[in-house]
mmCIF file of C-alpha atoms and ligand atoms in Angstrom:
data_model
loop_
_atom_site.group_PDB
_atom_site.id
_atom_site.type_symbol
_atom_site.label_atom_id
_atom_site.label_comp_id
_atom_site.label_asym_id
_atom_site.label_seq_id
_atom_site.Cartn_x
_atom_site.Cartn_y
_atom_site.Cartn_z
ATOM 1 C CA MET P 19 10.517 -18.064 -6.655
ATOM 2 C CA SER P 20 7.135 -20.657 -8.006
ATOM 3 C CA SER P 21 5.411 -22.631 -4.970
ATOM 4 C CA LEU P 22 5.002 -26.838 -5.064
ATOM 5 C CA TRP P 23 1.227 -26.544 -5.435
ATOM 6 C CA GLN P 24 -0.273 -23.814 -7.393
ATOM 7 C CA PRO P 25 -3.932 -22.830 -6.189
ATOM 8 C CA PRO P 26 -6.284 -23.113 -9.026
ATOM 9 C CA GLN P 27 -7.958 -19.865 -10.293
ATOM 10 C CA PHE P 28 -11.269 -19.425 -10.728
ATOM 11 C CA PRO P 29 -13.437 -16.818 -12.489
ATOM 12 C CA ASP P 30 -16.632 -15.590 -11.292
ATOM 13 C CA ALA P 31 -18.524 -17.621 -13.453
ATOM 14 C CA ALA P 32 -17.664 -20.764 -11.563
ATOM 15 C CA PHE P 33 -20.135 -19.682 -8.835
ATOM 16 C CA THR P 34 -22.716 -19.641 -11.151
ATOM 17 C CA ALA P 35 -25.505 -22.626 -9.914
ATOM 18 C CA SER P 36 -28.605 -23.573 -9.806
ATOM 19 C CA ALA P 37 -31.243 -24.410 -6.605
ATOM 20 C CA ALA P 38 -30.611 -27.978 -8.369
ATOM 21 C CA ALA P 39 -27.195 -27.814 -8.276
ATOM 22 C CA VAL P 40 -26.805 -26.898 -4.407
ATOM 23 C CA SER P 41 -29.443 -29.597 -3.408
ATOM 24 C CA ARG P 42 -27.226 -32.262 -5.266
ATOM 25 C CA ALA P 43 -23.638 -30.886 -3.767
ATOM 26 C CA LEU P 44 -25.361 -30.723 -0.469
ATOM 27 C CA GLY P 45 -26.270 -34.541 -0.571
ATOM 28 C CA GLN P 46 -22.672 -36.004 -1.624
ATOM 29 C CA ALA P 47 -20.339 -36.959 1.151
ATOM 30 C CA TRP P 48 -17.197 -35.177 -0.478
ATOM 31 C CA PRO P 49 -18.073 -33.066 -3.288
ATOM 32 C CA ARG P 50 -15.957 -32.251 -6.142
ATOM 33 C CA LEU P 51 -14.470 -28.454 -6.394
ATOM 34 C CA ASP P 52 -17.703 -27.477 -9.145
ATOM 35 C CA ALA P 53 -19.749 -28.543 -6.390
ATOM 36 C CA VAL P 54 -18.271 -26.923 -3.565
ATOM 37 C CA ALA P 55 -18.367 -23.460 -6.148
ATOM 38 C CA ALA P 56 -21.719 -24.499 -6.078
ATOM 39 C CA LEU P 57 -22.300 -24.094 -2.402
ATOM 40 C CA LEU P 58 -20.263 -20.835 -2.337
ATOM 41 C CA SER P 59 -22.989 -19.062 -5.310
ATOM 42 C CA PRO P 60 -25.853 -17.074 -4.522
ATOM 43 C CA ALA P 61 -27.908 -19.616 -4.996
ATOM 44 C CA ALA P 62 -26.842 -21.520 -2.257
ATOM 45 C CA GLU P 63 -27.212 -18.402 -0.003
ATOM 46 C CA ALA P 64 -30.814 -18.166 -0.905
ATOM 47 C CA MET P 65 -30.169 -21.854 0.584
ATOM 48 C CA LEU P 66 -28.448 -21.063 4.185
ATOM 49 C CA GLU P 67 -31.348 -23.141 6.110
ATOM 50 C CA ASP P 68 -30.674 -26.474 3.764
ATOM 51 C CA MET P 69 -26.903 -26.094 4.579
ATOM 52 C CA ALA P 70 -27.095 -25.400 8.268
ATOM 53 C CA ALA P 71 -29.086 -28.548 8.618
ATOM 54 C CA ALA P 72 -26.571 -30.677 6.673
ATOM 55 C CA ALA P 73 -23.203 -28.862 7.937
ATOM 56 C CA ALA P 74 -24.790 -29.791 11.224
ATOM 57 C CA GLU P 75 -24.922 -33.679 10.739
ATOM 58 C CA ARG P 76 -21.547 -33.768 9.352
ATOM 59 C CA THR P 77 -20.447 -32.140 12.429
ATOM 60 C CA LEU P 78 -22.022 -34.680 14.306
ATOM 61 C CA ARG P 79 -20.927 -37.267 12.931
ATOM 62 C CA HIS P 80 -17.112 -36.712 12.793
ATOM 63 C CA PHE P 81 -16.894 -34.913 15.994
ATOM 64 C CA GLY P 82 -19.712 -35.186 18.597
ATOM 65 C CA ARG P 83 -20.410 -32.809 20.957
ATOM 66 C CA ALA P 84 -16.612 -32.002 21.650
ATOM 67 C CA ARG P 85 -15.589 -28.288 21.059
ATOM 68 C CA LEU P 86 -11.680 -27.611 21.494
ATOM 69 C CA LEU P 87 -10.829 -24.588 23.587
ATOM 70 C CA PHE P 88 -7.661 -22.454 23.344
ATOM 71 C CA THR P 89 -6.130 -19.049 23.868
ATOM 72 C CA PRO P 90 -3.705 -17.249 21.847
ATOM 73 C CA LEU P 91 -0.446 -15.827 23.383
ATOM 74 C CA TYR P 92 1.345 -13.134 22.011
ATOM 75 C CA VAL P 93 5.154 -12.897 22.974
ATOM 76 C CA ALA P 94 6.240 -10.040 20.516
ATOM 77 C CA ASN P 95 5.090 -8.060 18.403
ATOM 78 C CA TYR P 96 7.992 -6.464 16.601
ATOM 79 C CA CYS P 97 7.604 -7.130 12.553
ATOM 80 C CA GLU P 98 9.579 -6.155 9.738
ATOM 81 C CA ASN P 99 6.197 -6.504 7.403
ATOM 82 C CA ARG P 100 3.983 -3.816 5.799
ATOM 83 C CA CYS P 101 0.650 -6.038 5.497
ATOM 84 C CA ARG P 102 -1.632 -3.258 4.963
ATOM 85 C CA TYR P 103 -4.263 -4.648 7.097
ATOM 86 C CA CYS P 104 -2.841 -5.329 10.556
ATOM 87 C CA GLY P 105 -1.669 -2.881 13.602
ATOM 88 C CA TYR P 106 1.538 -4.350 13.931
ATOM 89 C CA ALA P 107 2.815 -3.555 10.464
ATOM 90 C CA ALA P 108 6.188 -2.317 10.395
ATOM 91 C CA HIS P 109 4.796 1.203 9.635
ATOM 92 C CA VAL P 110 2.658 1.377 12.175
ATOM 93 C CA THR P 111 3.509 3.602 15.410
ATOM 94 C CA MET P 112 2.412 1.481 18.827
ATOM 95 C CA PRO P 113 4.481 0.188 21.809
ATOM 96 C CA ARG P 114 6.344 -2.497 20.340
ATOM 97 C CA ARG P 115 8.104 -5.666 22.718
ATOM 98 C CA LYS P 116 9.155 -9.095 23.514
ATOM 99 C CA LEU P 117 8.465 -11.049 26.427
ATOM 100 C CA SER P 118 11.301 -12.129 28.513
ATOM 101 C CA LEU P 119 11.536 -16.030 29.171
ATOM 102 C CA GLU P 120 10.397 -14.820 32.747
ATOM 103 C CA GLU P 121 7.283 -13.398 31.222
ATOM 104 C CA VAL P 122 6.206 -15.729 28.700
ATOM 105 C CA ALA P 123 6.432 -18.149 32.090
ATOM 106 C CA ALA P 124 4.182 -16.046 33.969
ATOM 107 C CA GLN P 125 1.826 -15.715 30.954
ATOM 108 C CA GLY P 126 1.770 -19.290 30.893
ATOM 109 C CA GLU P 127 0.724 -20.069 34.850
ATOM 110 C CA ARG P 128 -1.976 -17.168 33.977
ATOM 111 C CA ILE P 129 -3.546 -19.403 31.466
ATOM 112 C CA ALA P 130 -2.768 -22.410 32.760
ATOM 113 C CA ALA P 131 -4.894 -21.461 36.042
ATOM 114 C CA THR P 132 -8.129 -21.100 33.432
ATOM 115 C CA GLY P 133 -8.021 -24.949 33.080
ATOM 116 C CA LEU P 134 -7.068 -24.378 29.332
ATOM 117 C CA ARG P 135 -3.788 -26.812 27.961
ATOM 118 C CA HIS P 136 -3.945 -25.473 24.494
ATOM 119 C CA LEU P 137 -2.178 -22.752 23.863
ATOM 120 C CA LEU P 138 -1.246 -20.800 20.651
ATOM 121 C CA LEU P 139 2.035 -18.395 20.382
ATOM 122 C CA LEU P 140 2.212 -15.681 18.220
ATOM 123 C CA THR P 141 4.572 -13.671 17.329
ATOM 124 C CA GLY P 142 5.257 -11.088 14.604
ATOM 125 C CA GLU P 143 7.759 -11.239 11.744
ATOM 126 C CA ALA P 144 11.274 -9.865 12.900
ATOM 127 C CA PRO P 145 14.026 -12.905 13.254
ATOM 128 C CA ARG P 146 16.664 -11.015 14.452
ATOM 129 C CA ARG P 147 15.015 -9.731 17.384
ATOM 130 C CA ALA P 148 11.693 -13.001 18.122
ATOM 131 C CA GLY P 149 13.855 -15.544 15.986
ATOM 132 C CA VAL P 150 13.398 -19.349 15.823
ATOM 133 C CA ASP P 151 15.934 -19.326 19.007
ATOM 134 C CA TYR P 152 13.394 -17.223 20.669
ATOM 135 C CA ILE P 153 10.179 -18.994 19.746
ATOM 136 C CA VAL P 154 12.171 -22.781 20.347
ATOM 137 C CA ASP P 155 12.914 -21.352 23.999
ATOM 138 C CA CYS P 156 9.202 -20.142 24.268
ATOM 139 C CA VAL P 157 8.136 -24.056 23.728
ATOM 140 C CA ARG P 158 9.935 -25.805 25.674
ATOM 141 C CA LEU P 159 9.286 -23.377 28.602
ATOM 142 C CA LEU P 160 5.331 -24.238 27.800
ATOM 143 C CA ALA P 161 5.423 -27.297 26.807
ATOM 144 C CA PRO P 162 5.318 -29.265 30.006
ATOM 145 C CA ARG P 163 1.837 -27.266 30.942
ATOM 146 C CA PHE P 164 0.332 -26.994 27.350
ATOM 147 C CA PRO P 165 -0.046 -30.553 25.743
ATOM 148 C CA GLY P 166 -1.289 -28.860 22.543
ATOM 149 C CA LEU P 167 0.639 -25.797 21.759
ATOM 150 C CA ALA P 168 0.623 -24.478 18.241
ATOM 151 C CA LEU P 169 2.498 -21.813 16.781
ATOM 152 C CA GLU P 170 1.269 -18.731 14.286
ATOM 153 C CA VAL P 171 4.268 -17.367 13.639
ATOM 154 C CA PHE P 172 6.270 -16.437 10.400
ATOM 155 C CA PRO P 173 7.012 -19.275 7.953
ATOM 156 C CA LEU P 174 9.776 -21.071 8.899
ATOM 157 C CA ALA P 175 11.924 -23.309 6.690
ATOM 158 C CA THR P 176 11.774 -27.197 6.855
ATOM 159 C CA ALA P 177 14.566 -28.114 9.828
ATOM 160 C CA HIS P 178 13.361 -25.301 12.107
ATOM 161 C CA TYR P 179 9.463 -26.499 12.062
ATOM 162 C CA GLY P 180 11.370 -29.583 12.750
ATOM 163 C CA ALA P 181 13.160 -28.020 16.096
ATOM 164 C CA ALA P 182 9.875 -26.764 17.047
ATOM 165 C CA VAL P 183 8.405 -30.383 16.835
ATOM 166 C CA GLU P 184 11.401 -31.606 19.162
ATOM 167 C CA ALA P 185 10.784 -29.045 21.526
ATOM 168 C CA GLY P 186 7.173 -29.662 21.955
ATOM 169 C CA VAL P 187 5.104 -28.111 19.087
ATOM 170 C CA THR P 188 1.881 -29.850 18.080
ATOM 171 C CA GLY P 189 0.335 -27.700 15.182
ATOM 172 C CA LEU P 190 0.891 -24.938 13.096
ATOM 173 C CA THR P 191 -1.648 -22.241 11.944
ATOM 174 C CA LEU P 192 -0.286 -20.627 8.901
ATOM 175 C CA TYR P 193 -2.471 -18.272 6.941
ATOM 176 C CA GLN P 194 -2.223 -17.482 3.119
ATOM 177 C CA GLU P 195 -4.476 -14.473 3.608
ATOM 178 C CA THR P 196 -5.357 -14.403 0.040
ATOM 179 C CA TYR P 197 -4.460 -17.107 -2.619
ATOM 180 C CA ASP P 198 -4.871 -14.281 -5.248
ATOM 181 C CA PRO P 199 -1.192 -13.642 -6.285
ATOM 182 C CA GLU P 200 -1.698 -10.218 -7.464
ATOM 183 C CA VAL P 201 -4.072 -9.184 -4.387
ATOM 184 C CA TYR P 202 -1.041 -10.893 -2.266
ATOM 185 C CA ARG P 203 0.998 -8.240 -3.941
ATOM 186 C CA ALA P 204 -0.679 -5.573 -3.140
ATOM 187 C CA MET P 205 -1.424 -6.700 0.276
ATOM 188 C CA HIS P 206 2.027 -7.282 1.324
ATOM 189 C CA PRO P 207 4.061 -4.400 -0.531
ATOM 190 C CA ALA P 208 7.596 -5.193 1.881
ATOM 191 C CA GLY P 209 9.336 -7.239 3.676
ATOM 192 C CA PRO P 210 9.925 -10.847 3.620
ATOM 193 C CA LYS P 211 5.907 -11.656 3.631
ATOM 194 C CA ALA P 212 5.919 -10.360 0.503
ATOM 195 C CA ASP P 213 7.207 -14.012 -1.090
ATOM 196 C CA TYR P 214 3.831 -15.914 -1.641
ATOM 197 C CA ALA P 215 5.435 -18.730 -2.974
ATOM 198 C CA TRP P 216 7.948 -19.076 0.447
ATOM 199 C CA ARG P 217 4.218 -18.589 2.337
ATOM 200 C CA LEU P 218 2.158 -20.660 0.270
ATOM 201 C CA ASP P 219 4.721 -23.785 0.581
ATOM 202 C CA ALA P 220 4.944 -23.877 4.444
ATOM 203 C CA PRO P 221 2.282 -25.736 5.598
ATOM 204 C CA SER P 222 4.011 -28.925 2.856
ATOM 205 C CA ARG P 223 7.400 -27.978 5.148
ATOM 206 C CA ALA P 224 5.832 -28.124 8.192
ATOM 207 C CA ALA P 225 4.134 -31.491 7.433
ATOM 208 C CA HIS P 226 7.489 -33.002 6.109
ATOM 209 C CA ALA P 227 8.860 -32.068 9.317
ATOM 210 C CA GLY P 228 6.516 -33.899 11.083
ATOM 211 C CA MET P 229 3.924 -31.206 12.550
ATOM 212 C CA PRO P 230 0.594 -33.370 13.793
ATOM 213 C CA SER P 231 -1.768 -30.413 13.347
ATOM 214 C CA ILE P 232 -1.535 -27.734 10.668
ATOM 215 C CA THR P 233 -4.267 -25.174 10.134
ATOM 216 C CA LEU P 234 -4.830 -23.319 6.612
ATOM 217 C CA GLY P 235 -7.055 -20.093 6.100
ATOM 218 C CA ALA P 236 -7.609 -17.143 4.099
ATOM 219 C CA LEU P 237 -8.444 -13.754 5.867
ATOM 220 C CA LEU P 238 -12.071 -12.650 4.443
ATOM 221 C CA GLY P 239 -12.249 -9.110 3.372
ATOM 222 C CA LEU P 240 -9.056 -8.628 1.081
ATOM 223 C CA ALA P 241 -10.266 -10.713 -2.318
ATOM 224 C CA PRO P 242 -13.457 -12.063 -3.706
ATOM 225 C CA TRP P 243 -14.316 -14.377 -0.870
ATOM 226 C CA ARG P 244 -15.198 -17.281 -2.977
ATOM 227 C CA GLN P 245 -12.561 -17.533 -4.616
ATOM 228 C CA ASP P 246 -10.457 -17.475 -1.593
ATOM 229 C CA VAL P 247 -12.748 -20.293 0.391
ATOM 230 C CA LEU P 248 -12.441 -22.024 -2.942
ATOM 231 C CA ALA P 249 -8.596 -22.098 -3.113
ATOM 232 C CA LEU P 250 -8.462 -22.958 0.755
ATOM 233 C CA VAL P 251 -10.820 -25.857 0.225
ATOM 234 C CA ALA P 252 -8.253 -27.115 -2.478
ATOM 235 C CA HIS P 253 -5.214 -26.138 -0.581
ATOM 236 C CA ALA P 254 -6.527 -28.496 2.152
ATOM 237 C CA ARG P 255 -7.444 -31.062 0.026
ATOM 238 C CA TYR P 256 -4.027 -31.088 -1.314
ATOM 239 C CA LEU P 257 -2.470 -31.678 1.765
ATOM 240 C CA LEU P 258 -4.954 -34.295 3.391
ATOM 241 C CA GLU P 259 -3.518 -35.893 -0.004
ATOM 242 C CA ARG P 260 -0.248 -35.871 0.223
ATOM 243 C CA PHE P 261 0.117 -35.916 4.551
ATOM 244 C CA PRO P 262 -2.581 -38.614 4.932
ATOM 245 C CA GLY P 263 -0.958 -38.866 8.923
ATOM 246 C CA VAL P 264 -1.735 -34.631 9.564
ATOM 247 C CA GLU P 265 -4.754 -33.645 11.032
ATOM 248 C CA ILE P 266 -5.651 -30.797 8.480
ATOM 249 C CA GLY P 267 -7.959 -27.860 9.781
ATOM 250 C CA VAL P 268 -9.196 -24.503 8.379
ATOM 251 C CA SER P 269 -9.884 -20.937 9.457
ATOM 252 C CA LEU P 270 -11.454 -18.118 7.747
ATOM 253 C CA PRO P 271 -10.247 -14.824 9.852
ATOM 254 C CA ARG P 272 -12.595 -11.695 8.975
ATOM 255 C CA LEU P 273 -11.115 -8.459 8.818
ATOM 256 C CA ARG P 274 -11.593 -6.328 11.696
ATOM 257 C CA PRO P 275 -10.492 -2.664 12.658
ATOM 258 C CA HIS P 276 -6.997 -2.351 14.168
ATOM 259 C CA ALA P 277 -4.369 0.396 14.885
ATOM 260 C CA GLY P 278 -3.683 1.163 10.895
ATOM 261 C CA GLY P 279 -7.297 2.222 10.126
ATOM 262 C CA PHE P 280 -7.776 -0.348 6.738
ATOM 263 C CA ALA P 281 -11.493 -0.749 4.914
ATOM 264 C CA ALA P 282 -11.626 -4.064 3.682
ATOM 265 C CA PRO P 283 -11.485 -3.840 0.228
ATOM 266 C CA HIS P 284 -14.114 -6.641 -0.795
ATOM 267 C CA PRO P 285 -16.127 -6.755 2.943
ATOM 268 C CA VAL P 286 -18.072 -10.317 3.480
ATOM 269 C CA ALA P 287 -21.618 -9.905 5.150
ATOM 270 C CA ASP P 288 -22.597 -11.619 8.495
ATOM 271 C CA ARG P 289 -24.783 -14.085 5.751
ATOM 272 C CA GLN P 290 -22.269 -14.690 3.677
ATOM 273 C CA PHE P 291 -19.628 -15.685 6.081
ATOM 274 C CA VAL P 292 -22.068 -18.582 7.307
ATOM 275 C CA GLN P 293 -22.548 -19.460 4.195
ATOM 276 C CA ALA P 294 -18.639 -19.807 3.881
ATOM 277 C CA ILE P 295 -18.146 -21.279 7.042
ATOM 278 C CA LEU P 296 -21.115 -24.127 6.317
ATOM 279 C CA ALA P 297 -19.427 -24.894 2.841
ATOM 280 C CA LEU P 298 -16.055 -25.478 4.414
ATOM 281 C CA ARG P 299 -17.843 -27.947 6.598
ATOM 282 C CA LEU P 300 -19.469 -29.776 3.667
ATOM 283 C CA ALA P 301 -16.347 -29.748 1.568
ATOM 284 C CA LEU P 302 -14.065 -30.794 4.060
ATOM 285 C CA PRO P 303 -16.219 -33.009 6.814
ATOM 286 C CA CYS P 304 -13.142 -34.264 8.937
ATOM 287 C CA ALA P 305 -11.325 -30.904 9.487
ATOM 288 C CA GLY P 306 -11.687 -28.668 12.116
ATOM 289 C CA ILE P 307 -12.994 -25.614 11.693
ATOM 290 C CA THR P 308 -11.379 -22.654 14.373
ATOM 291 C CA LEU P 309 -13.084 -18.938 15.022
ATOM 292 C CA SER P 310 -11.457 -16.693 16.113
ATOM 293 C CA THR P 311 -12.613 -13.841 18.811
ATOM 294 C CA ARG P 312 -12.863 -11.168 15.904
ATOM 295 C CA GLU P 313 -16.525 -12.536 15.339
ATOM 296 C CA ALA P 314 -19.398 -11.670 17.833
ATOM 297 C CA PRO P 315 -20.607 -13.819 20.487
ATOM 298 C CA ARG P 316 -24.047 -13.808 18.785
ATOM 299 C CA LEU P 317 -22.539 -15.671 15.798
ATOM 300 C CA ARG P 318 -20.227 -17.566 17.603
ATOM 301 C CA ASP P 319 -22.373 -18.919 19.172
ATOM 302 C CA GLY P 320 -24.887 -19.973 16.380
ATOM 303 C CA LEU P 321 -21.815 -21.359 14.015
ATOM 304 C CA VAL P 322 -20.330 -23.600 17.301
ATOM 305 C CA GLY P 323 -23.210 -25.300 17.324
ATOM 306 C CA LEU P 324 -23.440 -25.841 13.524
ATOM 307 C CA ALA P 325 -20.142 -26.510 11.951
ATOM 308 C CA VAL P 326 -17.049 -24.952 14.202
ATOM 309 C CA THR P 327 -15.329 -27.409 16.575
ATOM 310 C CA LYS P 328 -12.289 -24.778 18.153
ATOM 311 C CA LEU P 329 -13.041 -21.525 19.721
ATOM 312 C CA SER P 330 -10.469 -19.326 21.375
ATOM 313 C CA ALA P 331 -11.553 -17.668 24.713
ATOM 314 C CA GLY P 332 -10.244 -15.463 27.030
ATOM 315 C CA VAL P 333 -8.647 -13.436 24.564
ATOM 316 C CA ARG P 334 -5.936 -10.782 24.745
ATOM 317 C CA THR P 335 -4.139 -9.739 21.253
ATOM 318 C CA SER P 336 -1.498 -7.492 23.288
ATOM 319 C CA VAL P 337 1.788 -8.300 24.098
ATOM 320 C CA GLY P 338 1.260 -9.135 27.818
ATOM 321 C CA GLU P 339 -0.140 -6.114 29.837
ATOM 322 C CA VAL P 340 1.175 -3.698 27.600
ATOM 323 C CA GLU P 341 -2.016 -1.109 26.524
ATOM 324 C CA GLY P 342 -1.995 -0.011 22.997
ATOM 325 C CA SER P 343 -0.010 -2.816 21.695
ATOM 326 C CA GLU P 344 -2.972 -4.827 20.255
ATOM 327 C CA GLN P 345 -2.857 -6.324 16.570
ATOM 328 C CA PHE P 346 -6.485 -5.911 16.003
ATOM 329 C CA VAL P 347 -9.664 -5.341 18.384
ATOM 330 C CA ILE P 348 -11.545 -8.143 19.375
ATOM 331 C CA ASN P 349 -15.445 -8.432 19.282
ATOM 332 C CA ASP P 350 -15.976 -11.529 21.894
ATOM 333 C CA THR P 351 -14.299 -10.273 24.960
ATOM 334 C CA ARG P 352 -16.008 -13.164 27.456
ATOM 335 C CA SER P 353 -13.616 -15.542 29.457
ATOM 336 C CA VAL P 354 -12.779 -19.312 29.280
ATOM 337 C CA ALA P 355 -15.458 -19.912 31.667
ATOM 338 C CA GLU P 356 -18.156 -17.584 30.006
ATOM 339 C CA VAL P 357 -17.592 -19.867 27.142
ATOM 340 C CA ALA P 358 -17.373 -22.894 28.250
ATOM 341 C CA ALA P 359 -20.805 -21.893 29.927
ATOM 342 C CA MET P 360 -22.266 -21.127 26.619
ATOM 343 C CA LEU P 361 -21.257 -24.825 25.131
ATOM 344 C CA HIS P 362 -22.365 -26.369 27.650
ATOM 345 C CA SER P 363 -26.394 -24.637 27.397
ATOM 346 C CA GLN P 364 -25.964 -26.318 23.909
ATOM 347 C CA GLY P 365 -25.582 -29.004 24.806
ATOM 348 C CA LEU P 366 -21.940 -29.002 23.833
ATOM 349 C CA GLN P 367 -18.490 -30.248 25.709
ATOM 350 C CA PRO P 368 -16.127 -27.816 26.253
ATOM 351 C CA VAL P 369 -12.384 -29.843 25.611
ATOM 352 C CA PHE P 370 -9.656 -28.367 27.476
ATOM 353 C CA LYS P 371 -7.345 -30.271 26.418
ATOM 354 C CA ASP P 372 -6.497 -32.042 22.842
ATOM 355 C CA TRP P 373 -5.788 -35.481 23.420
ATOM 356 C CA GLN P 374 -3.873 -36.159 20.168
ATOM 357 C CA PRO P 375 -0.549 -35.090 21.126
ATOM 358 C CA LEU P 376 -0.452 -37.791 24.167
ATOM 359 C CA VAL P 377 -1.541 -40.992 22.044
ATOM 360 C CA GLY P 378 1.368 -40.541 19.416
ATOM 361 C CA LYS P 379 2.229 -38.210 17.080
ATOM 362 C CA ALA P 380 1.340 -38.474 13.182
ATOM 363 C CA VAL P 381 3.861 -39.644 10.968
ATOM 364 C CA PRO P 382 3.855 -37.972 7.907
ATOM 365 C CA ARG P 383 4.587 -39.290 4.110
ATOM 366 C CA ALA P 384 5.893 -37.198 1.591
ATOM 367 C CA ALA P 385 4.622 -37.855 -2.011
HETATM 368 S S1 LIG O 412 -0.166 -9.835 9.732
HETATM 369 FE FE1 LIG O 412 1.923 -10.628 10.636
HETATM 370 S S2 LIG O 412 3.247 -10.198 9.365
HETATM 371 FE FE2 LIG O 412 1.689 -8.726 8.706
HETATM 372 S S3 LIG O 412 2.200 -6.953 9.692
HETATM 373 FE FE3 LIG O 412 0.755 -8.001 10.999
HETATM 374 S S4 LIG O 412 1.973 -9.269 12.476
HETATM 375 FE FE4 LIG O 412 3.086 -8.919 10.773
#
């Protein structure tokens, strides 16, 4: 099946730019894709300070000093997929479980006690063990406590996204992993996730169903990073154009060690990672940018002052208290209070509750 939207494919030559072209792109409020490619070029890597200054100015203008804090809650780690890079993949031997609804409620209480009111609910992809009905039950249970409640689960049909929104979901996080169809096929050899087009269209289905907020992303390390970041920008712009009432955000998780022991075929160095985040801010000045605990505290602390607007904190990637059930190794183990203190020390304002859902849900418009 082909998808509604096709990511443009960019040859390596698209990222050849002069310093002058990078400077021009820095001054543009809404750079065209060829200018964004200049911001991702090797020439721009030598101009990171200029990029950082421009990104910080855009972030301050559009977001002020507020930074949203949230935490993930893994409720099930059964998975039928064989993603080659993931510790939850079907072929990895590890403790598997699904939280009972009583356990979900208890975890919700534990997280609410930290002051957080924005939660990301995660599962693997095993609809017969942890399917839509279970996810919606979890949402009904947690929604009264968490006015900001996002899903990071397998791609759903439009009606199922609608049911989730009806139950209290306010956001969707769904990463394409890579926009390169060949690499995607190689990295997802079996299971429902092998269907590239079904995943690529999921954000559009969610937007049609009335999802107020959608975060897209690419998992850096799988494919050449410049191409994936530029395709992510194109995807975000497509959705912004088609669904102007939906809040579109972006994220760039980077491959971390996990239980299956997978080495990134296209590793991304810290300096390039910073360049990619800054380029995202300049390409999508109004988009929230999320940075996960896959990254080290020093890097997170630096980027939150420049471009990042949403941070996870107090993170566990295991299901409940079960040791050995982690999806990946986290790099920033700080508590919610410690991350909030770091933000205060930079003159930033930690926000525990996203107010958007309280002032009315977005009204999507289909093209
Ligand atoms: S990345 Fe997601 S879908 Fe793939 S194996 Fe891991 S949990 Fe399953």
